[in-house]
Short mmCIF file of C-alpha atoms in Angstrom, two decimals:
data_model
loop_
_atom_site.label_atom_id
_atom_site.label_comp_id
_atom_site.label_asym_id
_atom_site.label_seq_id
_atom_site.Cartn_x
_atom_site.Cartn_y
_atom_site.Cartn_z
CA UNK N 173 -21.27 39.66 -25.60
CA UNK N 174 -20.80 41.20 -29.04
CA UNK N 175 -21.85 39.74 -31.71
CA UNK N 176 -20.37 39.53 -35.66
CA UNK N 177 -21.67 42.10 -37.55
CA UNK N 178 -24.78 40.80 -39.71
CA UNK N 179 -25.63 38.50 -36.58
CA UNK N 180 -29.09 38.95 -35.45
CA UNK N 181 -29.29 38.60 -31.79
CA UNK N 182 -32.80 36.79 -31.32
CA UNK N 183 -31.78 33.96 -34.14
CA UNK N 184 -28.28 33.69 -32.19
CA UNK N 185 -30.44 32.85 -28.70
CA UNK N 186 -32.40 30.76 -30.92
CA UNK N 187 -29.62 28.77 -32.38
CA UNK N 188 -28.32 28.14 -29.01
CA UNK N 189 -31.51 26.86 -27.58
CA UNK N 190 -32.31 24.51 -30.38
CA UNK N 191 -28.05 23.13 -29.73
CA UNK N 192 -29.33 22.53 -25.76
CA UNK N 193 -32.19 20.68 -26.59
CA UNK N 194 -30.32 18.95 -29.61
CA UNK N 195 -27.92 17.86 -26.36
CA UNK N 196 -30.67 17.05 -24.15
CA UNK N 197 -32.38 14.67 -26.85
CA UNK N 198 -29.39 12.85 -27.55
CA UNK N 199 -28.33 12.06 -23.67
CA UNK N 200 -31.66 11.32 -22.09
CA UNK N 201 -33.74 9.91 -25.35
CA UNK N 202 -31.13 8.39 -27.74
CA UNK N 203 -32.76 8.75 -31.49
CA UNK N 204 -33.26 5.21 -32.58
CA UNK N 205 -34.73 6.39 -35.48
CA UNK N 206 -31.57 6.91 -37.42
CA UNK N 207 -31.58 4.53 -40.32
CA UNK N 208 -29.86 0.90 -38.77
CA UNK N 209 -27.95 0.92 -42.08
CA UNK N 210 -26.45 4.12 -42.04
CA UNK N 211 -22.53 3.03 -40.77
CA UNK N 212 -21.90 5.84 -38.30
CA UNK N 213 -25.37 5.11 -36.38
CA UNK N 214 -23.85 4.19 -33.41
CA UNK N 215 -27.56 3.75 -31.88
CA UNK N 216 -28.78 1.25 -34.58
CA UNK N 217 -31.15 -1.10 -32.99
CA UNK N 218 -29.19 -3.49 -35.36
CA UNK N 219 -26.45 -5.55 -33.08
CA UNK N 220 -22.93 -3.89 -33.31
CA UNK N 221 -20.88 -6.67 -34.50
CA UNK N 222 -17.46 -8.29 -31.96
CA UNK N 223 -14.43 -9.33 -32.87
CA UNK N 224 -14.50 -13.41 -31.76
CA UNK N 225 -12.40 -13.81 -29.17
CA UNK N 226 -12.05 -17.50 -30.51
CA UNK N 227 -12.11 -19.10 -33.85
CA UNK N 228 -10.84 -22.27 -33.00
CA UNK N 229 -13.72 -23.14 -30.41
CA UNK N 230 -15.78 -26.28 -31.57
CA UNK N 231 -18.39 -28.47 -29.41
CA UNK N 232 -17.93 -32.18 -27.98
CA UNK N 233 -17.85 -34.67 -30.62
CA UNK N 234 -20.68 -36.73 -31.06
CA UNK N 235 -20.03 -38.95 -34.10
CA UNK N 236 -22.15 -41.92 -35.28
CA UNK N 237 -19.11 -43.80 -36.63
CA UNK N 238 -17.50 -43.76 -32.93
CA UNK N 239 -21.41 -44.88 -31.67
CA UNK N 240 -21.75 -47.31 -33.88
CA UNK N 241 -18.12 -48.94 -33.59
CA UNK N 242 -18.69 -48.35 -29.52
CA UNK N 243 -22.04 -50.27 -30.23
CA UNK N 244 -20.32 -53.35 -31.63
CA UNK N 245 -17.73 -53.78 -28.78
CA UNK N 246 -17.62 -56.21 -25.68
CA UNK N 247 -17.11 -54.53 -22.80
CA UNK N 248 -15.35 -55.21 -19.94
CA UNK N 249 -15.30 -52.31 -17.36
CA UNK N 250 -13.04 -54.34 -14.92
CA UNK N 251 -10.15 -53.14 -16.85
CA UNK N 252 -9.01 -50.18 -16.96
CA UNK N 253 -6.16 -48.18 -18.85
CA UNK N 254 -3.37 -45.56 -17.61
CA UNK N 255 -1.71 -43.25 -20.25
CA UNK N 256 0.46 -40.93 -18.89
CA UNK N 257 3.54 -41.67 -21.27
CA UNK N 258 2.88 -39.39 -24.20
CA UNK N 259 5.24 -36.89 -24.89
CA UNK N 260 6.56 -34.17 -27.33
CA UNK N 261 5.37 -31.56 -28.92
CA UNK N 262 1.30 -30.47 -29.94
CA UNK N 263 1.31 -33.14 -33.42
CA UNK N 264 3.33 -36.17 -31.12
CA UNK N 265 1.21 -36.08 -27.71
CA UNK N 266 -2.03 -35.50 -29.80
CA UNK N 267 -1.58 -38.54 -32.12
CA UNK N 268 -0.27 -41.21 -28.82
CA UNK N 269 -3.34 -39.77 -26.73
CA UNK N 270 -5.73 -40.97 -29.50
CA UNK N 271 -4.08 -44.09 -30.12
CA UNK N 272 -4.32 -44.61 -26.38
CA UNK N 273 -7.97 -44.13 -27.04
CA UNK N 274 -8.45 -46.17 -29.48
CA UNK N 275 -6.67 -48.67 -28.07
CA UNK N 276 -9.26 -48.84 -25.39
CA UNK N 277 -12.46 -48.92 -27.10
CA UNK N 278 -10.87 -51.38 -28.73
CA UNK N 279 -10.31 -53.62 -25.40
CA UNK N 280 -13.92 -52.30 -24.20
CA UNK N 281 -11.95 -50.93 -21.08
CA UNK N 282 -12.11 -48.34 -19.02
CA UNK N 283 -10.30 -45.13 -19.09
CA UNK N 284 -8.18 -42.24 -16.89
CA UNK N 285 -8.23 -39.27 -18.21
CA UNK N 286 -4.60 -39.42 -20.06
CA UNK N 287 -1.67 -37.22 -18.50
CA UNK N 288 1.12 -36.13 -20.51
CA UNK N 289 5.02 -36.10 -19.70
CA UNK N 290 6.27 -32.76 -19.62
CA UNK N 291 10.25 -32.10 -20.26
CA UNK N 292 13.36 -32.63 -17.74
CA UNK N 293 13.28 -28.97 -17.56
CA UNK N 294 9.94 -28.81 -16.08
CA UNK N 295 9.27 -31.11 -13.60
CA UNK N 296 10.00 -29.35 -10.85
CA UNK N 297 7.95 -26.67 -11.59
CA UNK N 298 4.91 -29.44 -12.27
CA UNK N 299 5.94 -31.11 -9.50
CA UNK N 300 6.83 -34.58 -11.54
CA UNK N 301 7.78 -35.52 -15.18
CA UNK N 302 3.52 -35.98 -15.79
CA UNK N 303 1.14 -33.24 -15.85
CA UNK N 304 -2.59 -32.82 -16.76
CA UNK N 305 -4.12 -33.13 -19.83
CA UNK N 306 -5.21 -29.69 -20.17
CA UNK N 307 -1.45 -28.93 -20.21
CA UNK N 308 -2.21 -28.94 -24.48
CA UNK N 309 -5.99 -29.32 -24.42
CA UNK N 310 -9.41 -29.40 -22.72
CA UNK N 311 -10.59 -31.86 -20.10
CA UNK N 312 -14.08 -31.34 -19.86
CA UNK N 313 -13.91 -30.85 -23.45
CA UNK N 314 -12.23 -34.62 -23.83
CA UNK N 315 -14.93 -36.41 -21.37
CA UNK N 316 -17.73 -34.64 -22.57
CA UNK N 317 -17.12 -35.83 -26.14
CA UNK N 318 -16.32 -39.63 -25.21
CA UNK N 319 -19.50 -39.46 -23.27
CA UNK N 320 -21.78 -38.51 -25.88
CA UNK N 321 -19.78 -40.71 -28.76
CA UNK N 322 -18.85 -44.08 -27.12
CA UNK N 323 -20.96 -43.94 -23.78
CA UNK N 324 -20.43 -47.07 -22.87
CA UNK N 325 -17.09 -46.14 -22.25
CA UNK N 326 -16.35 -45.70 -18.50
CA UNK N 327 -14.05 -42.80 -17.87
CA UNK N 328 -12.10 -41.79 -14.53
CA UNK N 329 -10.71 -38.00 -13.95
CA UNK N 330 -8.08 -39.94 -12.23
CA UNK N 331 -6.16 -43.24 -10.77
CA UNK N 332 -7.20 -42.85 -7.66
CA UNK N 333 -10.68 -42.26 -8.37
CA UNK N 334 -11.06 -46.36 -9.88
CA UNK N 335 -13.73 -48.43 -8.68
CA UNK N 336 -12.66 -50.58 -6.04
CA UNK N 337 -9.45 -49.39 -6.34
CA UNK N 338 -8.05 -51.22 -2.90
CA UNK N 339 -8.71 -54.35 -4.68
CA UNK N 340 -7.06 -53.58 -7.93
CA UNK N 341 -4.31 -55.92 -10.03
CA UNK N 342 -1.72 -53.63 -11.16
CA UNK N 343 -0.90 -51.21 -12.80
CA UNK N 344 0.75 -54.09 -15.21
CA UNK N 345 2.66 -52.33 -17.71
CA UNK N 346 2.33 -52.85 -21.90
CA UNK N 347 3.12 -51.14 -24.50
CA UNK N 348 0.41 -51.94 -27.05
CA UNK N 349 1.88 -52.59 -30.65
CA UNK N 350 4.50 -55.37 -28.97
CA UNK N 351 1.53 -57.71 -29.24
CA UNK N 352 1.54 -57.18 -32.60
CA UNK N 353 5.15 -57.23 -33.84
CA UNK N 354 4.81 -60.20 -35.76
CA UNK N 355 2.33 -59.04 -37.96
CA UNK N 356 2.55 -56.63 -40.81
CA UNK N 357 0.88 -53.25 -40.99
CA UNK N 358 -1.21 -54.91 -43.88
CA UNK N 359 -1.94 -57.65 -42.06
CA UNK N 360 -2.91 -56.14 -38.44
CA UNK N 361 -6.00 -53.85 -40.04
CA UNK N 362 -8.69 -54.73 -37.29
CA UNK N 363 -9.17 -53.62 -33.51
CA UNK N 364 -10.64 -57.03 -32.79
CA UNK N 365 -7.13 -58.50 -33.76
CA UNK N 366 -5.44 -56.56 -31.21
CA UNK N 367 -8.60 -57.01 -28.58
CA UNK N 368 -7.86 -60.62 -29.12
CA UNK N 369 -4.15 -60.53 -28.43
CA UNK N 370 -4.65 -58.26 -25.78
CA UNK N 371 -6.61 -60.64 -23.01
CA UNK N 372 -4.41 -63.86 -24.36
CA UNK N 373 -1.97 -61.68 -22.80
CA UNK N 374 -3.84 -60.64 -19.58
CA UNK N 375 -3.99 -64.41 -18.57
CA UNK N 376 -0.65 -64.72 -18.11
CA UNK N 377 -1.08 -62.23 -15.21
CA UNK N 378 -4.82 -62.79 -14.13
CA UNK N 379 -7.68 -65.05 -14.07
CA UNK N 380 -10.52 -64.44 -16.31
CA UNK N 381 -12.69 -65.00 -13.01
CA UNK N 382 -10.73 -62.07 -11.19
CA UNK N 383 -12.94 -60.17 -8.89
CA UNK N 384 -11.34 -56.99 -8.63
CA UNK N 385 -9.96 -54.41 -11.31
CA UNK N 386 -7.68 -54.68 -13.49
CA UNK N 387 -4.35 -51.97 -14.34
CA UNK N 388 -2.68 -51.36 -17.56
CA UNK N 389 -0.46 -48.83 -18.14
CA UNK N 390 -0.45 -48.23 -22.15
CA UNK N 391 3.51 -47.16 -23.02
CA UNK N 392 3.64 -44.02 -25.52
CA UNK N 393 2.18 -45.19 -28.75
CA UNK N 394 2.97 -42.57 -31.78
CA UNK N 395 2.83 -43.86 -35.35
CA UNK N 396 1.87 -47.57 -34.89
CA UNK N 397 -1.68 -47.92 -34.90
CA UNK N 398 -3.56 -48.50 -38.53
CA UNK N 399 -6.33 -45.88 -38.37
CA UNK N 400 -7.52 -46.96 -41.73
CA UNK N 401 -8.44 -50.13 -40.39
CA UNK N 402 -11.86 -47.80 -39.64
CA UNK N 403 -14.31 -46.35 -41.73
CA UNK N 404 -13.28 -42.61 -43.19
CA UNK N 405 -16.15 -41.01 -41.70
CA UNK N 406 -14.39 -42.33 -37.79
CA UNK N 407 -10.74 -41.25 -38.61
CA UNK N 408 -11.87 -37.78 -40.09
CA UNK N 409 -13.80 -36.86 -36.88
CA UNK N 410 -12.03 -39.16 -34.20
CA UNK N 411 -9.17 -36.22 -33.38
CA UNK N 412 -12.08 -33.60 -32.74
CA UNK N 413 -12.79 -35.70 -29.18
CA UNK N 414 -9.42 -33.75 -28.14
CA UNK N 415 -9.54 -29.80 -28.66
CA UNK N 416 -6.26 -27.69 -27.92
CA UNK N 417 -7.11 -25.00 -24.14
CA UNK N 418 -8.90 -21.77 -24.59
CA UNK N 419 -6.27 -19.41 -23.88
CA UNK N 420 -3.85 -20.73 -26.08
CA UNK N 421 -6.62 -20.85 -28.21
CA UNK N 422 -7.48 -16.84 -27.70
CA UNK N 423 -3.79 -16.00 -28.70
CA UNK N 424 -3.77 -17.91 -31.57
CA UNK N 425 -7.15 -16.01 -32.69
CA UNK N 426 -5.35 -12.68 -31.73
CA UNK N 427 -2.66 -13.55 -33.63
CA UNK N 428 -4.88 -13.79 -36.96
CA UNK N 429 -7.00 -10.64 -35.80
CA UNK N 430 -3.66 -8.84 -35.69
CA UNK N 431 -2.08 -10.50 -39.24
CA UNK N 432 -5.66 -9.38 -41.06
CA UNK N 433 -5.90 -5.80 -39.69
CA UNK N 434 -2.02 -5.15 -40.03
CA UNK N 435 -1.58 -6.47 -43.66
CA UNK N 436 -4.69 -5.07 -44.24
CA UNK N 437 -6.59 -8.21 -45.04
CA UNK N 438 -10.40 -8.54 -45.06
CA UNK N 439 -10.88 -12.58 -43.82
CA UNK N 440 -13.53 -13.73 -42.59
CA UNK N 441 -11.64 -16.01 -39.42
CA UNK N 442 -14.12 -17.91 -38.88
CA UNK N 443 -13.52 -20.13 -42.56
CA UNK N 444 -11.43 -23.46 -41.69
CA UNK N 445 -9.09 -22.13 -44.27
CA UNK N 446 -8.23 -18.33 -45.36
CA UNK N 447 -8.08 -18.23 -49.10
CA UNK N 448 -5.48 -15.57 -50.93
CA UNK N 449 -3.89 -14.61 -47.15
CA UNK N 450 -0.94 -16.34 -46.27
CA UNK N 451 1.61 -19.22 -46.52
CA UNK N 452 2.34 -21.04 -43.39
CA UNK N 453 5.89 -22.40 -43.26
CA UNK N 454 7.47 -24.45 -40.54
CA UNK N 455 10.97 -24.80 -40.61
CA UNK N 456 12.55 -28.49 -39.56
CA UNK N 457 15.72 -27.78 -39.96
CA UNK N 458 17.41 -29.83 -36.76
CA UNK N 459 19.15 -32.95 -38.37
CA UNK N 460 19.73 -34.93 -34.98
CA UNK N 461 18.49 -38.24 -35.27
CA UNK N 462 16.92 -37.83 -38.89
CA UNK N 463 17.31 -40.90 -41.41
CA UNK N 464 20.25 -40.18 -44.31
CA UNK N 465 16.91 -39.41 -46.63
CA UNK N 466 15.80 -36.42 -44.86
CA UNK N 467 18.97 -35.04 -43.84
CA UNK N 468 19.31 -32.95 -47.51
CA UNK N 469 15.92 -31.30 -47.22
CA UNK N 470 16.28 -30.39 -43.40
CA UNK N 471 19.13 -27.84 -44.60
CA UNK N 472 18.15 -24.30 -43.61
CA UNK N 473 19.23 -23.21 -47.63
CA UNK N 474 17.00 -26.40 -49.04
CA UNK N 475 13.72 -25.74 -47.13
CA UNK N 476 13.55 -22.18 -47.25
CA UNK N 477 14.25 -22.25 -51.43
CA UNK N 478 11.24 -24.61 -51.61
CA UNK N 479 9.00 -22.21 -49.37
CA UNK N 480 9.86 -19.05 -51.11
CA UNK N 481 8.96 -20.81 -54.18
CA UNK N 482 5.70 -22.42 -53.39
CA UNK N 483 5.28 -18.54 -51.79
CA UNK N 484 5.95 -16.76 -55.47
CA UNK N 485 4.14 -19.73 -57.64
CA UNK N 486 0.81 -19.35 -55.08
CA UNK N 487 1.36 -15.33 -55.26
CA UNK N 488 1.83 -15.08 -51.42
CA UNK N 489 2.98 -11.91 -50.76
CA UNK N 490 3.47 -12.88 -46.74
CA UNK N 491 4.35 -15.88 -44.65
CA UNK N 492 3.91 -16.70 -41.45
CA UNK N 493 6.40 -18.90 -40.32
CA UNK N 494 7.80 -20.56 -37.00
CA UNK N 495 10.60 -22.93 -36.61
CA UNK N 496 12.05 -25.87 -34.08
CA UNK N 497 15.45 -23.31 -34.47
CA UNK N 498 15.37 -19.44 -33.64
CA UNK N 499 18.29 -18.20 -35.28
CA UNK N 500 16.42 -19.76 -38.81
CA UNK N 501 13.54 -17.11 -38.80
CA UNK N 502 15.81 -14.24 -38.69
CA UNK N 503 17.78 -15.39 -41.78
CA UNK N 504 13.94 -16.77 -43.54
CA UNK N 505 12.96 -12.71 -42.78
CA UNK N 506 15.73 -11.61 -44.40
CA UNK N 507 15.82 -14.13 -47.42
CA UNK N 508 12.00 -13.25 -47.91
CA UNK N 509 12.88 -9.49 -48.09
CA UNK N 510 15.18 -9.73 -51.10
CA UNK N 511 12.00 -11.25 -52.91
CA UNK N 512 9.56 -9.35 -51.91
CA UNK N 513 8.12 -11.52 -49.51
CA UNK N 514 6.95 -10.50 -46.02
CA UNK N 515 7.96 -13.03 -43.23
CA UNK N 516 5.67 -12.78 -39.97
CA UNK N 517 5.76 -14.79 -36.72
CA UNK N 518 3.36 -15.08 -32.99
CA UNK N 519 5.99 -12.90 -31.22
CA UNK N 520 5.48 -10.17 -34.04
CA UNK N 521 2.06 -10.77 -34.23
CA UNK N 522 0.94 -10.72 -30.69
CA UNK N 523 1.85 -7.33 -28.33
CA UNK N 524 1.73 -5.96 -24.92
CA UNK N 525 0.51 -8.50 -22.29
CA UNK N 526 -0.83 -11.01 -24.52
CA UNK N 527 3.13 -11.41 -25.80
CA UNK N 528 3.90 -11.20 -21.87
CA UNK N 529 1.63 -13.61 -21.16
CA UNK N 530 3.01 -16.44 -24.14
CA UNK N 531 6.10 -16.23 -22.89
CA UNK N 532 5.73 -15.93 -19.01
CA UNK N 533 3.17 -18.59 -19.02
CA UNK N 534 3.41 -21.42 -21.02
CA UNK N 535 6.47 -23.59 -21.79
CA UNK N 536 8.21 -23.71 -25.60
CA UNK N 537 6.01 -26.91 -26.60
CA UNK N 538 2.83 -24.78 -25.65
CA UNK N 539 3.77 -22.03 -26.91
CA UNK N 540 4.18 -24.24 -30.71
CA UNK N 541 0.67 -24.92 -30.51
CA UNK N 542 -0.60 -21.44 -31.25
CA UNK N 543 1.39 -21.61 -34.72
CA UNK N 544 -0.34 -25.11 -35.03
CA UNK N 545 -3.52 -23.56 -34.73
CA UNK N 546 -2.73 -20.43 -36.93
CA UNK N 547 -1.06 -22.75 -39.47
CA UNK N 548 -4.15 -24.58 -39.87
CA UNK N 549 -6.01 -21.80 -41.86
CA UNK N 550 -3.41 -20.74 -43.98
CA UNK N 551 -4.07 -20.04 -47.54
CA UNK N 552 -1.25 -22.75 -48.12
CA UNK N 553 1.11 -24.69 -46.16
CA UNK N 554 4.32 -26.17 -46.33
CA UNK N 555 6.38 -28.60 -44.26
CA UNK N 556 9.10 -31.70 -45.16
CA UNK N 557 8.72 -35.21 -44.31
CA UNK N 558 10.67 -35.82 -41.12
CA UNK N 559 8.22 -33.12 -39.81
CA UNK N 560 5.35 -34.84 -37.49
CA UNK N 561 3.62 -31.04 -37.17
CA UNK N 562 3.91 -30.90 -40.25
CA UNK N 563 2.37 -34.36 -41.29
CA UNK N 564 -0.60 -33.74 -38.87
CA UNK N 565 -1.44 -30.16 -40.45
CA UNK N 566 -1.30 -31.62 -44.14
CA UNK N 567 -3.84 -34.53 -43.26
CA UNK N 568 -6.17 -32.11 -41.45
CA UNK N 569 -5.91 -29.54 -44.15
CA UNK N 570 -7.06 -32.55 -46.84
CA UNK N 571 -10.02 -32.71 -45.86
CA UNK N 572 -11.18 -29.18 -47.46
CA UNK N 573 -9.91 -30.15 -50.72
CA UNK N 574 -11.74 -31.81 -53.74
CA UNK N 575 -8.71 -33.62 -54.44
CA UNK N 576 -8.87 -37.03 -52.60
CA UNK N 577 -6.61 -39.92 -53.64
CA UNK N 578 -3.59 -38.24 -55.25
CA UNK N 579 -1.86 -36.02 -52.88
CA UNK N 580 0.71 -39.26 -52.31
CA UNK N 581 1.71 -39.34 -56.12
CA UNK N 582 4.44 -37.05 -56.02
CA UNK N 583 6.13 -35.08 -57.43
CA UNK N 584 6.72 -34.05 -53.63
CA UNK N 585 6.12 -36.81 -50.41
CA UNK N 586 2.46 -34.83 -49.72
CA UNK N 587 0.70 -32.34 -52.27
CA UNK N 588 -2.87 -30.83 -52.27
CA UNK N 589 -4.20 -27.25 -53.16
CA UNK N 590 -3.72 -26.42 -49.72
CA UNK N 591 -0.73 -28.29 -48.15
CA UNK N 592 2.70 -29.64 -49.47
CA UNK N 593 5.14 -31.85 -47.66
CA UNK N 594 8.53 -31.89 -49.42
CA UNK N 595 10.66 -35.09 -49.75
CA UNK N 596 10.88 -37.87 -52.27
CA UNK N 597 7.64 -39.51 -53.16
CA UNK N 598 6.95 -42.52 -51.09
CA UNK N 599 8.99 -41.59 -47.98
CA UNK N 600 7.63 -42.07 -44.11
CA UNK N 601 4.36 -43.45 -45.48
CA UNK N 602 3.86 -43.87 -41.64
CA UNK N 603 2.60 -40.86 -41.18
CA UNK N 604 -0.11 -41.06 -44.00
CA UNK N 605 -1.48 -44.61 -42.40
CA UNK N 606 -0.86 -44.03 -38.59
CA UNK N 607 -1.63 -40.14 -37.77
CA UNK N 608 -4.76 -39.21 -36.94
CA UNK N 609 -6.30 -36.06 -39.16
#
């Protein structure tokens, strides 16, 4: 070969030996040696970090408050409760499925694991109108946690699985605040009121001295139940026993992986809130059904003023928003634009097969939960007051604020440095006293 003019030919050969061995070094004795700070050493014994796959993963509960109210409790493990009857979306079956709960620590029954009642639509594809509970969230994750926090709790995977169940009275059907409907909210504050009314009942259908197990099927129970008729320390951790199913779970993480890298924002996902990221926004805007008060703020042109405000007064540059109507986040995209403010959803958010795989595989109430989950780290979030996703976000949100007894006092129905609910001051104070955070 001729070489450049200049070139020696024995420091050529030499050069190219000392590039083989160079090679060799670096594909059968990788140098470790490199400096583990130096950000290109792909061989730093240091441990490369992972994206997590999950940042919404959290262990069983095991809460104190739940042992020590479990402690205090007669129990009776010849009855046992059904709930199969709640319904709706992620905030709705959530909120009946601890009441259900609650209901029966407070009887000192036994439980079935709860099913949930899927829509017209889909119960031919389930197979019936009831489905499991890890249709929205985790079984194992549900047992495990009223095993370690109320063990004297009895639980059953299913109906058919009850002791003795040959011998069994029932199922006798209730639906558990009628035995309360002549009392006030004010006035019905302790479980042991409603444990008491509860077996004056019974007897009308069994003997105390009944020798074989006893049936009731709980009816759906939503925003009934006082849940400050417990100590703080119980409400705040009592919704943790139920934790939404890992894949939906993955996507929402994905989701938040995608919104940081795209928008070019360094958070940490791991933090139970994202500070100086994004707003959430959920748009309520169908008026079927809703009470005269609420019909002037679930307006499309109403809701989305007071989001694009809160958006410029917390200088938001994006949102990530979802709605219970379609058509509403194309026009919220295109309102945001002509301020400056980027709109973002899950189906922009999420690509390839793990969009595929949202909407192949789950159902439109499933699908919801992954903007529940995303929403629940926002920077700031924003809802109205006929909004029960909304309500449930808010009151889990509270709890990472310093603020603690005056985000009821208006000017809007809910306000804290991390959540507003808009609506006049006062309104559906049944979601403040009967939604578990």
């Amino acid at each position: 070969m001729e070489l450049p003019a200049g070139v020696n030919r024995r420091y050529a050969s030499l050069a190219g030996f000392l590039l083989l061995a160079i090679w060799c070094w670096v594909a059968f004795d990788r140098p470790y040696t490199f400096p583990s700070h130096v950000p290109w050493n792909i061989y730093s014994g240091t441990p490369q970090a992972r994206p997590a796959l999950d940042v919404f993963d959290y262990p069983p509960l095991d809460s104190s408050a739940m042992k020590r109210v479990c402690s205090r409790t007669q129990w009776n493990q010849s009855v046992t409760f059904i709930c199969d009857d709640s319904s709706g979306g992620v905030a709705e079956v959530r909120n009946s499925i601890l009441n259900c709960v609650r209901y029966t620590i407070a009887a000192g029954g036994s439980l079935v694991v709860p099913r949930i009642t899927v829509g017209e639509a889909y119960e031919e594809y389930f197979g019936s109108n009831t489905t499991e509970l890890d249709y929205m969230f985790e079984t194992d994750h549900f047992i495990n946690s009223l095993m370690a926090s109320c063990p004297q709790m009895r639980i059953y995977k299913a109906a058919s699985t009850i002791a003795n169940r040959q011998y069994a009275y029932g199922p006798i059907t209730l639906v558990p605040e009628s035995l309360t409907k002549q009392l006030t909210k004010t006035s019905f504050q302790q479980a042991g009121q409603w444990s008491a009314l509860f077996y004056n009942w019974l007897l009308q259908y069994v003997a105390l001295d009944n020798q074989g197990p006893i049936i009731v099927r709980l009816g759906r129970s939503y925003l009934e139940y006082p849940i400050y008729g417990d100590d703080d320390n119980f409400v705040l951790h009592f919704g943790k026993i139920l934790k939404v199913r890992r894949d939906i779970r993955i996507l929402a993480t994905t989701a938040l992986r995608t919104l940081s890298y795209f928008y070019n924002l360094p958070l940490r996902l791991s933090k139970p809130i994202l500070k100086k990221a994004f707003l959430g926004v959920y748009l309520s805007t169908d008026e079927e059904g809703l009470q005269k008060a609420d019909q002037k703020n679930a307006r499309y042109q109403v809701q989305s003023q007071h989001y694009l405000n809160q958006a410029l007064s917390a200088n938001l540059s994006l949102i990530y928003a979802a709605s219970e109507v379609g058509h509403d986040i194309l026009e919220f995209i295109k309102d945001g634009s002509l301020q400056n403010i980027t709109v973002t959803t899950k189906l922009d958010l999420l690509k390839g097969q793990d969009r595929e795989h949202l909407l192949d595989t789950f159902t439109p109430d499933q699908q919801a939960i992954v903007d529940f989950l995303v929403f629940s780290k926002a920077s700031e979030f924003a809802g109205v007051g006929h909004s029960g996703m909304a309500w449930n976000l808010a009151l889990a949100r509270h709890f990472y604020t310093a603020q603690k007894n005056d985000e009821l006092d208006g000017p809007q129905m809910f306000g804290d440095a991390l959540s507003r609910i808009y609506g006049a001051r006062g309104g559906h104070p049944e979601f403040p006293t009967s939604m578990w955070p």
